[in-house]
PDB file of C-alpha atoms in Angstrom:
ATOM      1  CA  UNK Z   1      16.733  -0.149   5.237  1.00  0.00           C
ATOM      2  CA  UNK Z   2      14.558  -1.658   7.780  1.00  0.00           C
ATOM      3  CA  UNK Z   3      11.020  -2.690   7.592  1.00  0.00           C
ATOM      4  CA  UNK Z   4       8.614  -2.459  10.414  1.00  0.00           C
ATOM      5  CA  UNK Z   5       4.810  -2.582  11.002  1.00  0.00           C
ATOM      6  CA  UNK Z   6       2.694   0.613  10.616  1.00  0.00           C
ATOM      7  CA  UNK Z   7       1.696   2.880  13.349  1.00  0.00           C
ATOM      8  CA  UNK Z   8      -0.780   5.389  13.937  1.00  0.00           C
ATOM      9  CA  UNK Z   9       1.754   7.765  15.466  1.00  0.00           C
ATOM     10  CA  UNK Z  10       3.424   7.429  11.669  1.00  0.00           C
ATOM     11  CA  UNK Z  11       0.277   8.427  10.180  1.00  0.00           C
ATOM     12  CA  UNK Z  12       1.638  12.186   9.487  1.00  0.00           C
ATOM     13  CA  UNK Z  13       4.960  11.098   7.853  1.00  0.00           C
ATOM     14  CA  UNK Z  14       2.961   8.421   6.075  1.00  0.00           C
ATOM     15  CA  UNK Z  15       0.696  10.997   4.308  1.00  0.00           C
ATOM     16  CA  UNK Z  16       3.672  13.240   3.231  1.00  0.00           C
ATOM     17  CA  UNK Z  17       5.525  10.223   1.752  1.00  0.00           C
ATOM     18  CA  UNK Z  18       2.100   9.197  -0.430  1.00  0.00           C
ATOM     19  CA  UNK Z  19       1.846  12.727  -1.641  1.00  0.00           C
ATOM     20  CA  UNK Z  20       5.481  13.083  -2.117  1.00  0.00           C
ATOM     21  CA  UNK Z  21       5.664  10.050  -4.335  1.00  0.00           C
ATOM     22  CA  UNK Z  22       2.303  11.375  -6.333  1.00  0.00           C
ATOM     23  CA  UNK Z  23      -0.536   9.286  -4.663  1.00  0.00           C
ATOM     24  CA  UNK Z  24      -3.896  10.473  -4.719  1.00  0.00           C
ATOM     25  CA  UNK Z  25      -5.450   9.803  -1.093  1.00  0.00           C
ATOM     26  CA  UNK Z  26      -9.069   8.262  -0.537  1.00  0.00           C
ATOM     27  CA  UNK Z  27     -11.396   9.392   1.255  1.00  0.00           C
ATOM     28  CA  UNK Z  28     -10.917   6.387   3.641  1.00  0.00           C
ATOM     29  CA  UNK Z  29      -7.141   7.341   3.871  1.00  0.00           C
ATOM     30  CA  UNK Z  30      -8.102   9.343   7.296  1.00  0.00           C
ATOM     31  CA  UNK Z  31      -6.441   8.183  10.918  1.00  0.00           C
ATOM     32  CA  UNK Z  32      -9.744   6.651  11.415  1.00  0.00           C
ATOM     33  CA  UNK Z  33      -9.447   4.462   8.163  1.00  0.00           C
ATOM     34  CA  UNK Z  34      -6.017   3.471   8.927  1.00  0.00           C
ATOM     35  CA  UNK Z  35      -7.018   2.724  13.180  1.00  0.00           C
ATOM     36  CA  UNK Z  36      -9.760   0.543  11.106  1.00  0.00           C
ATOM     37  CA  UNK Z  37      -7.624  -1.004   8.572  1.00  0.00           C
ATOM     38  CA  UNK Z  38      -4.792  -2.002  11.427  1.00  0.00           C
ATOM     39  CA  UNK Z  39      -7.939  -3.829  13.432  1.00  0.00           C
ATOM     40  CA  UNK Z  40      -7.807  -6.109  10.350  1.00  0.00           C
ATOM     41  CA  UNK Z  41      -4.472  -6.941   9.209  1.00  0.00           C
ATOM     42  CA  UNK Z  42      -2.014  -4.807  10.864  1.00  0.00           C
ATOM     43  CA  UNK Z  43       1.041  -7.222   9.859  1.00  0.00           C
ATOM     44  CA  UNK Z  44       0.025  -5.908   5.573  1.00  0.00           C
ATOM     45  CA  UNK Z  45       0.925  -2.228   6.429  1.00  0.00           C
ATOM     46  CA  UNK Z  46       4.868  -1.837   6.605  1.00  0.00           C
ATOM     47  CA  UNK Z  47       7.176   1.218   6.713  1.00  0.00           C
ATOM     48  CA  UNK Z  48      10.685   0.906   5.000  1.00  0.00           C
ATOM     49  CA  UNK Z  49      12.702   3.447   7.327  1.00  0.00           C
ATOM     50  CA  UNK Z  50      16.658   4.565   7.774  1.00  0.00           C
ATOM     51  CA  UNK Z  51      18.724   4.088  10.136  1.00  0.00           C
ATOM     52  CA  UNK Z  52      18.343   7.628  11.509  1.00  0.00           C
ATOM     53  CA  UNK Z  53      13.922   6.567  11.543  1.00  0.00           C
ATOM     54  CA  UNK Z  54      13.068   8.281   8.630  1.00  0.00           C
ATOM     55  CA  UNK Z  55      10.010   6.801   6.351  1.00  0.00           C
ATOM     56  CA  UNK Z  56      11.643   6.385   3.424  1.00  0.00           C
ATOM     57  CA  UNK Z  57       8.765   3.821   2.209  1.00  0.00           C
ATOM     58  CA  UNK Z  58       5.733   2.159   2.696  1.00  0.00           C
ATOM     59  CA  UNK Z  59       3.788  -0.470   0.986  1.00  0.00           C
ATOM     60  CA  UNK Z  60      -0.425  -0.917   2.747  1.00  0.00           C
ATOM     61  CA  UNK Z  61      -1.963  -4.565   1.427  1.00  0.00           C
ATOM     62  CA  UNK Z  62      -4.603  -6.112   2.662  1.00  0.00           C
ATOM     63  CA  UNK Z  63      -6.315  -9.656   2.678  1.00  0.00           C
ATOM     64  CA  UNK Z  64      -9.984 -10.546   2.325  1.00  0.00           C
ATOM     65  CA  UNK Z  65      -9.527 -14.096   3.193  1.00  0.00           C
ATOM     66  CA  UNK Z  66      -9.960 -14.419  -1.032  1.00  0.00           C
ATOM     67  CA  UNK Z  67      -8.070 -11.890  -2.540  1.00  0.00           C
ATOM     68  CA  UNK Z  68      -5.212  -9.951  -1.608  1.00  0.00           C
ATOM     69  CA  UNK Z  69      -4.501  -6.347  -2.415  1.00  0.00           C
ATOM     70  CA  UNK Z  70      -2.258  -3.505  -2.827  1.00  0.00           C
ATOM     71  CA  UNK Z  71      -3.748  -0.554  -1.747  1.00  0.00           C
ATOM     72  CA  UNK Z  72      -0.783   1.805  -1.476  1.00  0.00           C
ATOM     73  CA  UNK Z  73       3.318   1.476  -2.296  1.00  0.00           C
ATOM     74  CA  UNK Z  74       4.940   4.914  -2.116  1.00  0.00           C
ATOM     75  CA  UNK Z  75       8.762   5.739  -2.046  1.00  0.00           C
ATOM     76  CA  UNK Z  76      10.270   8.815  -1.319  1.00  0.00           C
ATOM     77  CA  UNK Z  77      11.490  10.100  -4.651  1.00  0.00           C
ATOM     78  CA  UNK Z  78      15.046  10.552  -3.339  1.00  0.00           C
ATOM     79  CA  UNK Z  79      15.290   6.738  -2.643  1.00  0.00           C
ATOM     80  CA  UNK Z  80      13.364   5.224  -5.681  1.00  0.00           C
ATOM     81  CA  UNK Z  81      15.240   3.345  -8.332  1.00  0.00           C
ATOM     82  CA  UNK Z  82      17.517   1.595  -5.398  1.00  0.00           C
ATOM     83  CA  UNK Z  83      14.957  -1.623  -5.080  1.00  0.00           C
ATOM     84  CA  UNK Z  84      12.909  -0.678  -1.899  1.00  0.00           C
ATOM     85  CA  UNK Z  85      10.064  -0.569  -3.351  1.00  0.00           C
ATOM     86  CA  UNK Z  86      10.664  -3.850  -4.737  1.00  0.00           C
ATOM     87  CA  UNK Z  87      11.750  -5.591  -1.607  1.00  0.00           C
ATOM     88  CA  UNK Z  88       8.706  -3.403  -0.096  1.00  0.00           C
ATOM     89  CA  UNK Z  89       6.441  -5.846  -2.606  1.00  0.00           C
ATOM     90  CA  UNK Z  90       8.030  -8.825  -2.116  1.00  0.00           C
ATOM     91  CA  UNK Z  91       7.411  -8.223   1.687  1.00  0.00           C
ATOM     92  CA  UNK Z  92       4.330  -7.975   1.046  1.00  0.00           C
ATOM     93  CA  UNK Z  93       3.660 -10.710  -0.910  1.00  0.00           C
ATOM     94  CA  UNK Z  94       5.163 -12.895   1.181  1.00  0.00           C
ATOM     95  CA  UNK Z  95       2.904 -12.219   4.097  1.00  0.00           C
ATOM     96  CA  UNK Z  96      -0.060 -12.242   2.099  1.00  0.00           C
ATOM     97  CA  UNK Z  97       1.136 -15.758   0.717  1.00  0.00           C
ATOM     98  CA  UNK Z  98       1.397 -16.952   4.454  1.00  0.00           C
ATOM     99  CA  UNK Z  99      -2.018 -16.203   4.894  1.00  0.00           C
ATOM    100  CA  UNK Z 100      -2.862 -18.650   2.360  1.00  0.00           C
ATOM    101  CA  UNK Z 101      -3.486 -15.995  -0.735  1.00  0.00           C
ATOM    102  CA  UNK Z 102      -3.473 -17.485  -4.038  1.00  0.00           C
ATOM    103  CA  UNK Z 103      -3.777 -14.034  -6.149  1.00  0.00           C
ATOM    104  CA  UNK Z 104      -2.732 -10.193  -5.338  1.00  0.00           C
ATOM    105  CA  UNK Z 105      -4.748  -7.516  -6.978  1.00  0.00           C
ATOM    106  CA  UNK Z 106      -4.112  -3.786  -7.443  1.00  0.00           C
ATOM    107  CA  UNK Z 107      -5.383  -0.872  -9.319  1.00  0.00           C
ATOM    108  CA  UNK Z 108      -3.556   2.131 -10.811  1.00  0.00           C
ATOM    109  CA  UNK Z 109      -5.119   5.113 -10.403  1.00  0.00           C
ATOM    110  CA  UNK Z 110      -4.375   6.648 -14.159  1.00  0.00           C
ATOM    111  CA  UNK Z 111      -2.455   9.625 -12.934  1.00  0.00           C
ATOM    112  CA  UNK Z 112       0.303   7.541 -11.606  1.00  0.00           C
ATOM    113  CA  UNK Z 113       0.548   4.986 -15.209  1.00  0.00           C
ATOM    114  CA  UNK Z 114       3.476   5.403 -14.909  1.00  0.00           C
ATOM    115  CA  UNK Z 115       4.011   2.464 -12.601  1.00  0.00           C
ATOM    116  CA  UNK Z 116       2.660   0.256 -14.650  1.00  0.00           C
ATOM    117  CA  UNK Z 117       6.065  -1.324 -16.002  1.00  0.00           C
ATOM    118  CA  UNK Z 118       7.392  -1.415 -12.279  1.00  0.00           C
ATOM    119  CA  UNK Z 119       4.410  -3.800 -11.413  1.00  0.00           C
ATOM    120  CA  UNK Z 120       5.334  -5.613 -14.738  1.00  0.00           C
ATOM    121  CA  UNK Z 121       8.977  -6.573 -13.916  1.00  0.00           C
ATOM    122  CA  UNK Z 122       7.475  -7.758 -10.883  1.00  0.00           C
ATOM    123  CA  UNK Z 123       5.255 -10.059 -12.614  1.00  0.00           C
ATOM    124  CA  UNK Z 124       1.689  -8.591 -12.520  1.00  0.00           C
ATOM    125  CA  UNK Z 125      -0.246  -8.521 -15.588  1.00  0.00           C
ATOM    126  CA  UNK Z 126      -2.915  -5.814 -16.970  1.00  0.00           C
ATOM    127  CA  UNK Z 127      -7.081  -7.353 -16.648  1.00  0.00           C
ATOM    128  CA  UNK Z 128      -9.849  -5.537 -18.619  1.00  0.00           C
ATOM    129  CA  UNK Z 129     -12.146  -4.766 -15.675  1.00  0.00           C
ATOM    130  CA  UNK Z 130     -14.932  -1.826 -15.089  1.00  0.00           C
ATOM    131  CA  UNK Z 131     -14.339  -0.541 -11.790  1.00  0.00           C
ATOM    132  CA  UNK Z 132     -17.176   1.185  -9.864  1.00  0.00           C
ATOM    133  CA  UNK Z 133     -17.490   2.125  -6.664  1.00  0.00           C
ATOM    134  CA  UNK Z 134     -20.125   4.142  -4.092  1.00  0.00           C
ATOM    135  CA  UNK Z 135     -19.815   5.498  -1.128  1.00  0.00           C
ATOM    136  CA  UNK Z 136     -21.937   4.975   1.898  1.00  0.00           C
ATOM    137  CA  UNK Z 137     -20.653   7.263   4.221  1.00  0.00           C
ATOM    138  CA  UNK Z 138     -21.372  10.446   3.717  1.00  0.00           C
ATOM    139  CA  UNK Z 139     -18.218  12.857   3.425  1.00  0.00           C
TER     140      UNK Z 139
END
């Protein structure tokens, strides 16, 4: 497996593998989100990919210069339980830690609890919190 930076031309093959591996998309999650989100951090948005190119992975953090964050991990169903996304994480992590982070969050959308113990081995531990959001853009 080889990891390698996002691109836009991936976007397609990026979408399939979210949806594949149960994500629910945002409304940001739109080429134009992703052309914005690269502006920012480009080096937080890796693909995990075979040796024949295939997107096998992918793992989208980003950094606020105070937090980081996990916004999406996804692995193709026919590679998960082999570590990637794992070594996608620790990837991650380690950028975000070169960058000067001092704490990674992430949120679990509850259709996909499931993960939940995954991000446990890996050492991240459930907060109490009220999320809200709003969005000012219309659709």
């Amino acid at each position: 497996m080889q990891f390698h930076p996002f691109s836009l031309h991936q976007y397609a093959e990026v979408v399939d593998l979210w949806l594949r591996a149960g994500l629910q998309l945002s409304r940001s999650d739109t080429v134009e989100g992703l052309r914005q989100k690269l502006e920012r951090d480009p080096e937080l948005f890796l693909v995990a990919t075979t040796e024949a190119g295939k997107i096998v992975g992918a793992v989208m953090g980003s950094y606020d210069g105070r937090r980081g964050w996990v916004n999406h991990l996804a692995v193709d169903p026919g590679y998960q339980g082999q570590d990637l996304g794992s070594r996608l994480m620790q990837e991650l992590e380690h950028r975000l830690a070169a960058l000067g982070c001092d704490k990674i969050n992430l949120l679990i959308e509850p259709s996909n609890s499931g993960v939940k113990a995954f991000y446990g081995r890996l050492g991240y531990t459930a907060d109490e919190l009220i999320f809200m959001e709003k969005w000012i853009k219309p659709e």
